[in-house]
Short mmCIF file of C-alpha atoms and ligand atoms in Angstrom, two decimals:
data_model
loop_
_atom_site.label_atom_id
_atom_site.label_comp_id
_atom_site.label_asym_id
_atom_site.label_seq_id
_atom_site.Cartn_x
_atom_site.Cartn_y
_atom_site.Cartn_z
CA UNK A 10 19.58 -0.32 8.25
CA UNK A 11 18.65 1.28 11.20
CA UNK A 12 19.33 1.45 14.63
CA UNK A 13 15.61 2.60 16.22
CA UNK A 14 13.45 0.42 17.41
CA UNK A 15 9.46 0.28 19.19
CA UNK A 16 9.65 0.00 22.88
CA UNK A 17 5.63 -1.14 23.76
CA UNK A 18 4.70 -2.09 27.06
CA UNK A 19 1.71 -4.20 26.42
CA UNK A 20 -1.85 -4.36 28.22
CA UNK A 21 -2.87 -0.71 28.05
CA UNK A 22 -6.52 0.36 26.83
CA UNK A 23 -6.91 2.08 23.44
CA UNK A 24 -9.16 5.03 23.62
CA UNK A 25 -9.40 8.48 21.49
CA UNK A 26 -9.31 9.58 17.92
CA UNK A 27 -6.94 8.69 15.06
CA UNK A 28 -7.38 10.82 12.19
CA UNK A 29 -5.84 9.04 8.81
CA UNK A 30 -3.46 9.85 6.78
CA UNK A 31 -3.56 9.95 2.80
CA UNK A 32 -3.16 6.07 1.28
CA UNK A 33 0.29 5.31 0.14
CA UNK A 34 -0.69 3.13 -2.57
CA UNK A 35 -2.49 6.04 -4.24
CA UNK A 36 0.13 8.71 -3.52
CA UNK A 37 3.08 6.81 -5.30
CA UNK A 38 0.99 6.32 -8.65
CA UNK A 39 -0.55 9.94 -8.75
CA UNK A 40 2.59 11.60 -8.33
CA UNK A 41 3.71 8.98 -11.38
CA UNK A 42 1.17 10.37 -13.15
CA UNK A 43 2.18 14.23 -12.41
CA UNK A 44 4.80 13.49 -14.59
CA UNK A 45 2.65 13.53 -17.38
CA UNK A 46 1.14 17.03 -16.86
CA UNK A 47 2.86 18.70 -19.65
CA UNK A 48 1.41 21.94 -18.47
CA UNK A 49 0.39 24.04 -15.45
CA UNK A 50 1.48 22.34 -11.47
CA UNK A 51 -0.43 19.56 -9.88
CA UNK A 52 -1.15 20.11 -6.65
CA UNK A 53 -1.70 16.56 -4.40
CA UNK A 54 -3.67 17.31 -0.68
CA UNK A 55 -3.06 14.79 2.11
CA UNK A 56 -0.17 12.94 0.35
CA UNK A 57 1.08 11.24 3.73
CA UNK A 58 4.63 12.01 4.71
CA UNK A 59 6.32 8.78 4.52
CA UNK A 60 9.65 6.92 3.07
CA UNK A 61 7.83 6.11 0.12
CA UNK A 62 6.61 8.79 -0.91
CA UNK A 63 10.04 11.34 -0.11
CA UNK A 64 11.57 8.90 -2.64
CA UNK A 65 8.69 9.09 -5.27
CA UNK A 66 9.81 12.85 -4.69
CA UNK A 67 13.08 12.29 -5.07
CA UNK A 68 12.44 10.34 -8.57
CA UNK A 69 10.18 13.27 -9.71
CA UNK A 70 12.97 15.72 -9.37
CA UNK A 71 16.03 13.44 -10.48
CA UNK A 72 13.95 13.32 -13.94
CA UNK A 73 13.31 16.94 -14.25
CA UNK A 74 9.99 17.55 -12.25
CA UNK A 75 9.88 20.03 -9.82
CA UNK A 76 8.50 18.95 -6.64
CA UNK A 77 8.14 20.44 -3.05
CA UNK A 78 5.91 20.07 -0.28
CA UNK A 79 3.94 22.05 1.75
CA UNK A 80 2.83 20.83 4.37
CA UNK A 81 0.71 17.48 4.04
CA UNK A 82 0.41 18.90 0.40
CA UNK A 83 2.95 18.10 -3.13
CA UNK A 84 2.96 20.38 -5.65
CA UNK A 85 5.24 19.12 -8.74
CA UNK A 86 5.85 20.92 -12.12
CA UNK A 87 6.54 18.65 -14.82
CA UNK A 88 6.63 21.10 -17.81
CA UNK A 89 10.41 20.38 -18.54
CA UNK A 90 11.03 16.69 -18.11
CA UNK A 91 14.91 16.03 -18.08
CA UNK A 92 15.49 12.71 -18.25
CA UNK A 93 14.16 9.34 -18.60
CA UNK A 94 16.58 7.26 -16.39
CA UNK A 95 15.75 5.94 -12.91
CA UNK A 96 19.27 5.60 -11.08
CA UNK A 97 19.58 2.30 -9.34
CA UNK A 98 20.01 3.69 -5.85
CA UNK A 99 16.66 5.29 -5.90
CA UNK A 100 14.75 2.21 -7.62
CA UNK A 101 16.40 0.52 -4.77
CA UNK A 102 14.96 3.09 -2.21
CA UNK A 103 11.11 1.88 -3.09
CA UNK A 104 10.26 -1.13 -5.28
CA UNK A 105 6.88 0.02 -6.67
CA UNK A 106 9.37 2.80 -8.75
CA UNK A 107 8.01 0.61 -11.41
CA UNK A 108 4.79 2.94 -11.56
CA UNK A 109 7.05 5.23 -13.23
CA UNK A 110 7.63 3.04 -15.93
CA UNK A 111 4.70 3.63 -18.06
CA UNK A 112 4.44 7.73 -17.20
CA UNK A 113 7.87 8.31 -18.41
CA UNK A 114 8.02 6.23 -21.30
CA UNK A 115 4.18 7.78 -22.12
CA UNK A 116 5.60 11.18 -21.66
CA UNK A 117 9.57 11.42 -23.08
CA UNK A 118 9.23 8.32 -25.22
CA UNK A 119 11.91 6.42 -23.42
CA UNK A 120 12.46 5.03 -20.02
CA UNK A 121 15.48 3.62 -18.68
CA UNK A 122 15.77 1.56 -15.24
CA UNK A 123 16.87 -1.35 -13.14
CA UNK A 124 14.70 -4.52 -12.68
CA UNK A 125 12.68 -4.19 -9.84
CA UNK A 126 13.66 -8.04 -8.69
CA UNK A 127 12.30 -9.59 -5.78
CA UNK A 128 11.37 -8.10 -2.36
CA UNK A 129 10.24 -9.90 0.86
CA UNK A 130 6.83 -10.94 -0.35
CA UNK A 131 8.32 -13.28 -2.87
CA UNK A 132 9.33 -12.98 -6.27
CA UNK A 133 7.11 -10.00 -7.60
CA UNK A 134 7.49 -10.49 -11.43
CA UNK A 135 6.20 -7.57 -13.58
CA UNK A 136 5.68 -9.70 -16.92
CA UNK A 137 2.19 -8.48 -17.63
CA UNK A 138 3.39 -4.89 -17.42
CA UNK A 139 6.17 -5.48 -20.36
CA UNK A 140 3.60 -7.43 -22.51
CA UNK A 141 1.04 -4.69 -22.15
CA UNK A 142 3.56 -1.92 -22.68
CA UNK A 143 4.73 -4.02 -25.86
CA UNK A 144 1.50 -4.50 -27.28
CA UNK A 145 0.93 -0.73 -26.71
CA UNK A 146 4.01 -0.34 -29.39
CA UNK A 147 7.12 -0.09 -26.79
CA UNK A 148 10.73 -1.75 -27.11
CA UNK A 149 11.58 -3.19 -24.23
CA UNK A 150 15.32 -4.39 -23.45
CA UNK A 151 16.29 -6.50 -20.85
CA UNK A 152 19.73 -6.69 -19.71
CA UNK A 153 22.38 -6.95 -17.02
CA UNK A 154 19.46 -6.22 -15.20
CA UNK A 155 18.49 -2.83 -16.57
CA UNK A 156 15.14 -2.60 -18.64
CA UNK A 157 15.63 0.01 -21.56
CA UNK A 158 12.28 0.77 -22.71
CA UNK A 159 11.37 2.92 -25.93
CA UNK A 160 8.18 4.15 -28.19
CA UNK A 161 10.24 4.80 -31.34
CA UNK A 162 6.80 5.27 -33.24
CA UNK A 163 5.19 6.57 -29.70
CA UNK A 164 2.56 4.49 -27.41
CA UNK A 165 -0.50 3.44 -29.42
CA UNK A 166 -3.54 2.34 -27.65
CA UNK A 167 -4.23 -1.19 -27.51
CA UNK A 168 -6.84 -4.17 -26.27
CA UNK A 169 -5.02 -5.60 -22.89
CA UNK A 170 -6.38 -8.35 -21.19
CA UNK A 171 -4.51 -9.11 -17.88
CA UNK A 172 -4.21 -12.76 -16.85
CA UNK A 173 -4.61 -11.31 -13.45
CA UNK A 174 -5.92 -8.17 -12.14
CA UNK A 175 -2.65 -6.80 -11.10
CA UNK A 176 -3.22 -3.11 -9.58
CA UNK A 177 0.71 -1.97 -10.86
CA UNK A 178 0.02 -3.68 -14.18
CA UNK A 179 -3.35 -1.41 -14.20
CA UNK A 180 -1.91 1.80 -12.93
CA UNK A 181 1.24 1.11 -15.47
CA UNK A 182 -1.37 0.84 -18.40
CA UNK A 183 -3.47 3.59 -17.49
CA UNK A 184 -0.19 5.77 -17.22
CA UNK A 185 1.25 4.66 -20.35
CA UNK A 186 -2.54 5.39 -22.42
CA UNK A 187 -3.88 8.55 -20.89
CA UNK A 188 -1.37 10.46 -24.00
CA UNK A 189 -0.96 7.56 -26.42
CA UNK A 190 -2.58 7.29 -30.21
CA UNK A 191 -6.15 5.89 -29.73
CA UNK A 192 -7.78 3.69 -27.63
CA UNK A 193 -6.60 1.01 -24.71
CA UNK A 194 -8.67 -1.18 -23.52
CA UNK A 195 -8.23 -3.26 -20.15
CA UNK A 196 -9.72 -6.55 -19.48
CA UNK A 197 -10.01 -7.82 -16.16
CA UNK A 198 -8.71 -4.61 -14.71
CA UNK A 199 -7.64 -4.43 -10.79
CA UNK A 200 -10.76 -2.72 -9.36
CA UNK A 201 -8.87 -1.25 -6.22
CA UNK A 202 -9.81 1.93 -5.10
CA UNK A 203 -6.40 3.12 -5.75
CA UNK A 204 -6.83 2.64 -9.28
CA UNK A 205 -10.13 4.95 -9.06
CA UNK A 206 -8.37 7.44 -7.44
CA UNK A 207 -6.07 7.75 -10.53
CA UNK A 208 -8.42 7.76 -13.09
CA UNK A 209 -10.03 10.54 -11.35
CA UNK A 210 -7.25 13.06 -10.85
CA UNK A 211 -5.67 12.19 -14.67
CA UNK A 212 -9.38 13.01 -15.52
CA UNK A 213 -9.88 16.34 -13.88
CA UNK A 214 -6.33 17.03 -15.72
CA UNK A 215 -7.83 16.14 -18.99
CA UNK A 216 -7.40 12.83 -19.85
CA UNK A 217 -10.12 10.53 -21.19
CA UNK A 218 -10.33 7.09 -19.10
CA UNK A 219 -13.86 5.25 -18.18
CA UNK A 220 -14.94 1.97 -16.41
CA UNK A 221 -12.23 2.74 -13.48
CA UNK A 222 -13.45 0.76 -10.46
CA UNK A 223 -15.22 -1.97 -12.53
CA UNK A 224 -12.95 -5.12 -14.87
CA UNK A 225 -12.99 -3.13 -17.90
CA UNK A 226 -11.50 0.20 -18.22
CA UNK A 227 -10.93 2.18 -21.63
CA UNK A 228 -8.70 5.15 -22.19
CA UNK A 229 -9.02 7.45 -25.16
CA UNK A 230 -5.58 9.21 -25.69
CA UNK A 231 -5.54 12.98 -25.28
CA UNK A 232 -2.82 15.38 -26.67
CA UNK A 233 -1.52 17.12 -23.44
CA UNK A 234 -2.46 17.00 -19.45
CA UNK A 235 -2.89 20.37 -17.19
CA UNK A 236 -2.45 20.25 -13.87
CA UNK A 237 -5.06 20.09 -11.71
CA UNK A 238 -5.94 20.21 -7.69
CA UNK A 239 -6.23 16.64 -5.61
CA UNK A 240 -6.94 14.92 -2.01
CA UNK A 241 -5.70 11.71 -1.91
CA UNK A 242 -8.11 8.88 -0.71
CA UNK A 243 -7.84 8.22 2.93
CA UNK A 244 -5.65 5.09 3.76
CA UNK A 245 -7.79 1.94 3.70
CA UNK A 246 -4.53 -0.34 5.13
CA UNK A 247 -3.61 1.80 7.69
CA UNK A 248 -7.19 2.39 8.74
CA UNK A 249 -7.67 -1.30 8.99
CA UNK A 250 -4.20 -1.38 10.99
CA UNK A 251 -5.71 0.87 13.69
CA UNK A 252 -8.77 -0.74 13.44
CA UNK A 253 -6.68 -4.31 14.75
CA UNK A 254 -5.02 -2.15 17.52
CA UNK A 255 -8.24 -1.62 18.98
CA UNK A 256 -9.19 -5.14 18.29
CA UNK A 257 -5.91 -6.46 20.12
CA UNK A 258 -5.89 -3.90 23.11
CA UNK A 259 -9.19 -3.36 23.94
CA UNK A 260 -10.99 0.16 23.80
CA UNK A 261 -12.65 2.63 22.06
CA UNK A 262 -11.25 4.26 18.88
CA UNK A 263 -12.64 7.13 16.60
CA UNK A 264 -11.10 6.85 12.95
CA UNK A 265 -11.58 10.27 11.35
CA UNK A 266 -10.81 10.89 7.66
CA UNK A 267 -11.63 7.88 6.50
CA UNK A 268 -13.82 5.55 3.65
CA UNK A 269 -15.65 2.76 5.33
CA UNK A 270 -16.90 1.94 1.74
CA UNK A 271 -13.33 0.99 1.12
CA UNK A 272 -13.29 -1.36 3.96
CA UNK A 273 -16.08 -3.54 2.79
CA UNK A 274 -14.58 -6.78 3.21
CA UNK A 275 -12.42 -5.59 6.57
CA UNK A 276 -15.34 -4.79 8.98
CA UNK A 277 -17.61 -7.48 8.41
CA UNK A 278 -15.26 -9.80 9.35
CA UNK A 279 -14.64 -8.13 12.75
CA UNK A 280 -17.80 -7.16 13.21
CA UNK A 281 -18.26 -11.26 13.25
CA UNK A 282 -15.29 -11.57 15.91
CA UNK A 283 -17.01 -9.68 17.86
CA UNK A 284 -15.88 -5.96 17.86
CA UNK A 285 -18.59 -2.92 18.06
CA UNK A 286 -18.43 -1.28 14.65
CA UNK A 287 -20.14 1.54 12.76
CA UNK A 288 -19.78 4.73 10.85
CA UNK A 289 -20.77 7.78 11.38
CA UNK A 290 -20.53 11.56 10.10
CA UNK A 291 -19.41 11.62 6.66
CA UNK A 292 -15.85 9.84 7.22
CA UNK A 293 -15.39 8.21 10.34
CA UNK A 294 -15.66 5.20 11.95
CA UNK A 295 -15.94 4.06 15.75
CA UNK A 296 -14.91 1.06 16.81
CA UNK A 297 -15.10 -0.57 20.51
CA UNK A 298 -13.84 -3.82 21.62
CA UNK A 299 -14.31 -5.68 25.07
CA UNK A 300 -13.44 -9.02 26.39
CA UNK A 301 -12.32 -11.73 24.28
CA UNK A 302 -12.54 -12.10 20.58
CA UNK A 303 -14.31 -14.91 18.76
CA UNK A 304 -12.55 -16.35 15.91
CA UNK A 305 -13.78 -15.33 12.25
CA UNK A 306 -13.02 -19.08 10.84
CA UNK A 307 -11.69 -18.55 7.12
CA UNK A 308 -9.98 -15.45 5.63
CA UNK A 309 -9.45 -15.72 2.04
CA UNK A 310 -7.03 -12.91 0.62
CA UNK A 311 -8.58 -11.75 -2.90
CA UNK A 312 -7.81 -8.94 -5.28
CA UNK A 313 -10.47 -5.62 -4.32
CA UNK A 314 -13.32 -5.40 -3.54
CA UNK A 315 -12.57 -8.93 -1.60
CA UNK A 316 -9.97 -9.27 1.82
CA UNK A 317 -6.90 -7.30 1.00
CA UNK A 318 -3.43 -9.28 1.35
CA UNK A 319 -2.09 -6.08 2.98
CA UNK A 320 -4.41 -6.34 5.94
CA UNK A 321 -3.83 -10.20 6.48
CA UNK A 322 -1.02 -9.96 9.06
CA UNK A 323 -3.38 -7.69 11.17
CA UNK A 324 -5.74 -9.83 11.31
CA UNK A 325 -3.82 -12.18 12.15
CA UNK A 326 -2.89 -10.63 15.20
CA UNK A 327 -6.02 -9.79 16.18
CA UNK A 328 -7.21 -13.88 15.52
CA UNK A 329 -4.25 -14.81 17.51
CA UNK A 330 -5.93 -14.17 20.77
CA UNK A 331 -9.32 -14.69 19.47
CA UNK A 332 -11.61 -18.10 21.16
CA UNK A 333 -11.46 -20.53 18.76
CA UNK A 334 -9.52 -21.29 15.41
CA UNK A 335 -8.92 -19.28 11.77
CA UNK A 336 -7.71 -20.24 9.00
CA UNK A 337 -5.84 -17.37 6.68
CA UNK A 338 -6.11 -18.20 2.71
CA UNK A 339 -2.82 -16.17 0.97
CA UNK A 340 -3.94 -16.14 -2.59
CA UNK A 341 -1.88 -12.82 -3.68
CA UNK A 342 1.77 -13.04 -3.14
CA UNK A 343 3.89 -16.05 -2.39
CA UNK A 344 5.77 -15.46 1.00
CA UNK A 345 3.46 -13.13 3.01
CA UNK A 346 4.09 -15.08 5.96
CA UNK A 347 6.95 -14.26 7.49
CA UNK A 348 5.39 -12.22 10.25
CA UNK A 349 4.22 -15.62 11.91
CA UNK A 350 7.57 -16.59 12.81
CA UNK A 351 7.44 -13.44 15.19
CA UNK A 352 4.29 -14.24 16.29
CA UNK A 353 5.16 -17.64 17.60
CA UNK A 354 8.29 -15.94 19.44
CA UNK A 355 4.78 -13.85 21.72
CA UNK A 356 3.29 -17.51 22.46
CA UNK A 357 0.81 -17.12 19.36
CA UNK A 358 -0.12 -20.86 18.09
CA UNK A 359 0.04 -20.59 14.16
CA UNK A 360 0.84 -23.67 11.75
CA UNK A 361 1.64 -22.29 7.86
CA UNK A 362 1.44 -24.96 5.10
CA UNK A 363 1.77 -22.98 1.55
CA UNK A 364 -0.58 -20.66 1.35
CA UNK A 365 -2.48 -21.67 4.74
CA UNK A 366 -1.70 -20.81 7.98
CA UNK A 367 -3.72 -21.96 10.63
CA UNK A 368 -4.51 -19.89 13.85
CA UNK A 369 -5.72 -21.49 17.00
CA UNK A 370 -6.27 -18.62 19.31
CA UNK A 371 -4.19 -18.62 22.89
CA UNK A 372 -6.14 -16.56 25.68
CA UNK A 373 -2.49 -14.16 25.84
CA UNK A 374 0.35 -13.09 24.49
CA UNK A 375 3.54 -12.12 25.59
CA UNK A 376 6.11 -9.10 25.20
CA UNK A 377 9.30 -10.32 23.01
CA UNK A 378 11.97 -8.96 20.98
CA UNK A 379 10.67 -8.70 17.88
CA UNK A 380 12.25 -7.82 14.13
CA UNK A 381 9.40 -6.06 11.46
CA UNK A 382 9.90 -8.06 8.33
CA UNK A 383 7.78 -6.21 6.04
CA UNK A 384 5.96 -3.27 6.30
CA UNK A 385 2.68 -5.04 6.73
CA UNK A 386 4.09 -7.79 8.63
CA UNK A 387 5.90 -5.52 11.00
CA UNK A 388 2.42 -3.33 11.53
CA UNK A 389 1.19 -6.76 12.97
CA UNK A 390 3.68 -6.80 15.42
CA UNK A 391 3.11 -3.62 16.48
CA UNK A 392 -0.74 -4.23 17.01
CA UNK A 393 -0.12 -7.93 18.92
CA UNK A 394 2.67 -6.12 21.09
CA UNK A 395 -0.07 -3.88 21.97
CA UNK A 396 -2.32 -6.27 23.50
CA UNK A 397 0.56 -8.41 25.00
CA UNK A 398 1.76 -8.89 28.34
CA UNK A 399 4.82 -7.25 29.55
CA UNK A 400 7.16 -5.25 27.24
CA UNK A 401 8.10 -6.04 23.33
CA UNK A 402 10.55 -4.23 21.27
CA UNK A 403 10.62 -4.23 18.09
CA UNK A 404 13.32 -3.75 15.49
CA UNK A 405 13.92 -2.73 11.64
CA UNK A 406 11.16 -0.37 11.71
CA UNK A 407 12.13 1.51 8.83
CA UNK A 408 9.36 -1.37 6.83
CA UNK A 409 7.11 0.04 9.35
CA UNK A 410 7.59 4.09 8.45
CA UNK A 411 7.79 3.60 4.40
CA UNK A 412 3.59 3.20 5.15
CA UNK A 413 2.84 4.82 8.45
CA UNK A 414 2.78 8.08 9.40
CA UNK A 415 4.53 8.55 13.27
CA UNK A 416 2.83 5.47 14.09
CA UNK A 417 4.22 5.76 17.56
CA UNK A 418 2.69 9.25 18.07
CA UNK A 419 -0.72 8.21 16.86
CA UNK A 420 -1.33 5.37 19.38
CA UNK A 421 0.64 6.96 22.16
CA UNK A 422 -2.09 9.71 21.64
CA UNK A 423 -5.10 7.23 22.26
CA UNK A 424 -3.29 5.73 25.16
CA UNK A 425 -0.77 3.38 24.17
CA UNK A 426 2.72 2.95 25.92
CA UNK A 427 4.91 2.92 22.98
CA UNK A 428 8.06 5.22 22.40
CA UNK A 429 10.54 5.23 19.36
CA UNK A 430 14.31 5.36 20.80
C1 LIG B 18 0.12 -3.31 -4.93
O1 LIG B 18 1.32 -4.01 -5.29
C2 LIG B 18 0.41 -2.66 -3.60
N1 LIG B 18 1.53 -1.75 -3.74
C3 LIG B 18 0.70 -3.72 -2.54
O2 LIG B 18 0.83 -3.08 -1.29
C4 LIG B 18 -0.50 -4.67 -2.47
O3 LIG B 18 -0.20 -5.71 -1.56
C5 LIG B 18 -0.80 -5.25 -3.85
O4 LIG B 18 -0.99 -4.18 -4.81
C6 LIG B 18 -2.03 -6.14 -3.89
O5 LIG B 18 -3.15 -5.44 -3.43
C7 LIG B 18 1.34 -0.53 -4.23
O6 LIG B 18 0.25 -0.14 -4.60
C8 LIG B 18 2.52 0.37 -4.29
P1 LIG B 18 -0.02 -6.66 -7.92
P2 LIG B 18 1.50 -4.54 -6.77
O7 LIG B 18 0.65 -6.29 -9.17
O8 LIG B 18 0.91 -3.57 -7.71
C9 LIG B 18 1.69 -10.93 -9.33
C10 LIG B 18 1.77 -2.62 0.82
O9 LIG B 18 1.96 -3.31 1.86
N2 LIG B 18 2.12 -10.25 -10.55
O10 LIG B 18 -1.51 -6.56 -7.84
O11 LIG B 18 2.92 -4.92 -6.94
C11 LIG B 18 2.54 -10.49 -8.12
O12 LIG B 18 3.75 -11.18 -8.07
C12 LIG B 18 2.05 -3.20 -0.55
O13 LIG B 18 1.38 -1.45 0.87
C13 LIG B 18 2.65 -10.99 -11.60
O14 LIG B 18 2.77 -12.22 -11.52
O15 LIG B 18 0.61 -5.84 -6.69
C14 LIG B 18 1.62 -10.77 -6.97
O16 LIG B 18 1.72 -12.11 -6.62
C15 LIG B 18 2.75 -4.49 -0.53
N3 LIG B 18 3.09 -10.33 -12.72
C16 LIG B 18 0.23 -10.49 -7.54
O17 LIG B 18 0.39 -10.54 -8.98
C17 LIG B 18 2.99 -8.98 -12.83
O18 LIG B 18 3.40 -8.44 -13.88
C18 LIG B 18 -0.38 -9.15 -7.13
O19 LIG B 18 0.47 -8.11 -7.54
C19 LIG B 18 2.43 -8.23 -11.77
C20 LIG B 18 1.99 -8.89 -10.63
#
């Protein structure tokens, strides 16, 4: 897909300031749910510049919602909505387009686009979004692979109770309630703060949700949303992600603009490996590292507040040098292991059996040519590369931009030897 690749020479110290960008996973459903603002422009502060989000953009304004940036800010106008069809190509661009299921069928009563299928973290089924949208009064066809959703008699509110706390089933729900008839309820709600984030900014734009950030949320339907000012939460992943850089090459880093609340179940757990880490100010964190890591024995991926499944192939590469042995638990998606193959290829000593993969640290790695698999994955590679011997390069990167901002840029700027050619 593309030709770029990382070019890191391995073994250099990390030290300086990172300042974070806005998360991802909150950008993509908030500028869902600025479709819904019937009147006035939303305005969305540090919404990070990334893949995902220029295609989110590109959704917005293939349905009829203006949208332009300025800056590290989106403002989108949504007071003349289009069209209700998302074109193939661009649910092909991003596969969490499916947050725009339940804002477009909640705000034009229809909503017309391709399955989302599988992606490389397994299958990625999106039943409990179609039987919550269903309950909540909506027709949903499937065929040939298109999903033609309608509300002939509009979204009414409805009791959900999700089998599992999925956080697109949550956002999907909330979307699809915030204007419906009555009340939604959702049981065992995801409780990331992602989620929070979206209650709040469809709240200061008048909608009428409670309970975000705890199992049970409950949205009162409102006529009509006006658009409303917004800073998007810091990014917890790709704080975490920095956080294993230092962890892997050694240093001193200063994360500024960040939530160490939201990292709850991240720091402990290197704290115990042996990494210096507090917070300090009213968003930052500091972080130093020296001499050899200890292992932090069992890492269980849960939905929030527990481990996060998105920050399991750091830590991974952090464990992989670490004295002693850890054992990784995947309990959230399927195949979120393909970043150990590439691992192996640096002299890392990993064993995967279903969901387990066993890490027995090695005192070094080494520089190889190495492909990003996932966006996650691929973040891994860039943060074991960094405390490897000799040079790694590292190709399909493109996983790696749809979540990081200049990557590159940010850890040549702390002292990494990294380039982009
Ligand atoms: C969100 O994906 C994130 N994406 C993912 O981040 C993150 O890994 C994941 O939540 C878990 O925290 C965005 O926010 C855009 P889920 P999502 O629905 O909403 C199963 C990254 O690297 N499931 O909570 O798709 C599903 O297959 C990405 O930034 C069903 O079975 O996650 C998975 O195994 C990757 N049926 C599990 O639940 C459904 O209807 C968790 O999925 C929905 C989900």
């Amino acid at each position: 897909m593309d030709t770029q690749k990382l070019y890191i020479e391995g073994g250099k110290r990390i030290e300086g300031e990172i300042h974070l960008h806005g998360a991802k996973n909150s950008a993509l459903p908030l500028l869902s749910a600025a479709a819904l603002v019937a009147r006035g422009e939303s305005v969305l502060h540090n919404c990070p510049q990334l893949t995902d989000v220029y295609a989110a953009c590109r959704i917005l304004n293939h349905i009829g919602v203006k949208c332009r940036r300025d800056g590290s800010s989106v403002i989108t106008d949504a007071g003349n909505i289009t069209c209700c069809e998302v074109p193939v190509k661009l649910m092909r661009e991003m596969r969490s387009s499916i947050v725009f299921l339940g804002a477009v069928l909640g705000r034009t009563g229809r909503c017309r686009l391709s399955f989302p299928g599988g992606c490389e973290l397994g299958p990625r089924p999106i039943d409990l979004h179609l039987a919550a949208l269903r309950d909540m009064g909506a027709v949903i066809k499937e065929e040939h692979g298109y999903l033609d959703c309608s509300a002939p008699e509009g979204l009414k509110g409805a009791a959900v109770t999700l089998s599992f706390p999925s956080v697109g089933a949550t956002e999907n729900i909330i979307l699809a309630a915030v204007c419906a008839k009555g009340t939604t309820e959702i049981h065992n709600a995801a409780r990331e703060p992602e989620i929070t984030d979206l209650a709040l900014f469809l709240t200061k734009c008048g909608a009428k949700i409670s309970g975000a950030g705890t199992d049970l949320i409950v949205i009162s339907g409102v006529d009509t949303l006006t658009g409303c000012e917004h800073t998007v939460i810091p990014d917890r992943i790709a704080a975490a992600t920095y956080l294993c850089c230092a962890a892997t090459a050694g240093g001193e880093l200063v994360l500024s603009g960040v939530n160490a609340e939201h990292l709850g179940a991240v720091i402990p757990i290197m704290q115990a490996m042996g990494c210096r880490i507090y917070s300090f100010g009213k968003d930052s964190i500091y972080i130093s590292v020296r001499g050899r890591l200890k292992a932090p024995t069992t890492i269980r991926t849960m939905p929030y507040p527990g481990f996060p499944t998105d920050a399991q192939a750091l830590l991974m590469a952090a464990a992989a040098t670490a004295e002693g042995t850890t054992v990784f638990v995947e309990n959230i998606f399927e195949n979120r292991y393909r970043h150990v193959s590439e691992l192996l290829r640096m002299g890392c000593s990993i064993k995967v059996e279903g969901k387990v993969a066993i890490v027995q640290g090695v005192k070094r790695l080494y520089g190889a040519e190495l492909e990003a698999t996932d966006l996650r994955g691929g973040a891994a590679l860039v943060a074991a590369a960094l405390g490897a011997e000799g040079k790694s390069v590292i190709s399909e990167i493109h996983h790696i931009d749809r979540g990081y901002e200049n990557i590159e840029q940010a850890l040549r700027n702390v002292g990494a030897d990294i380039k982009r050619k």
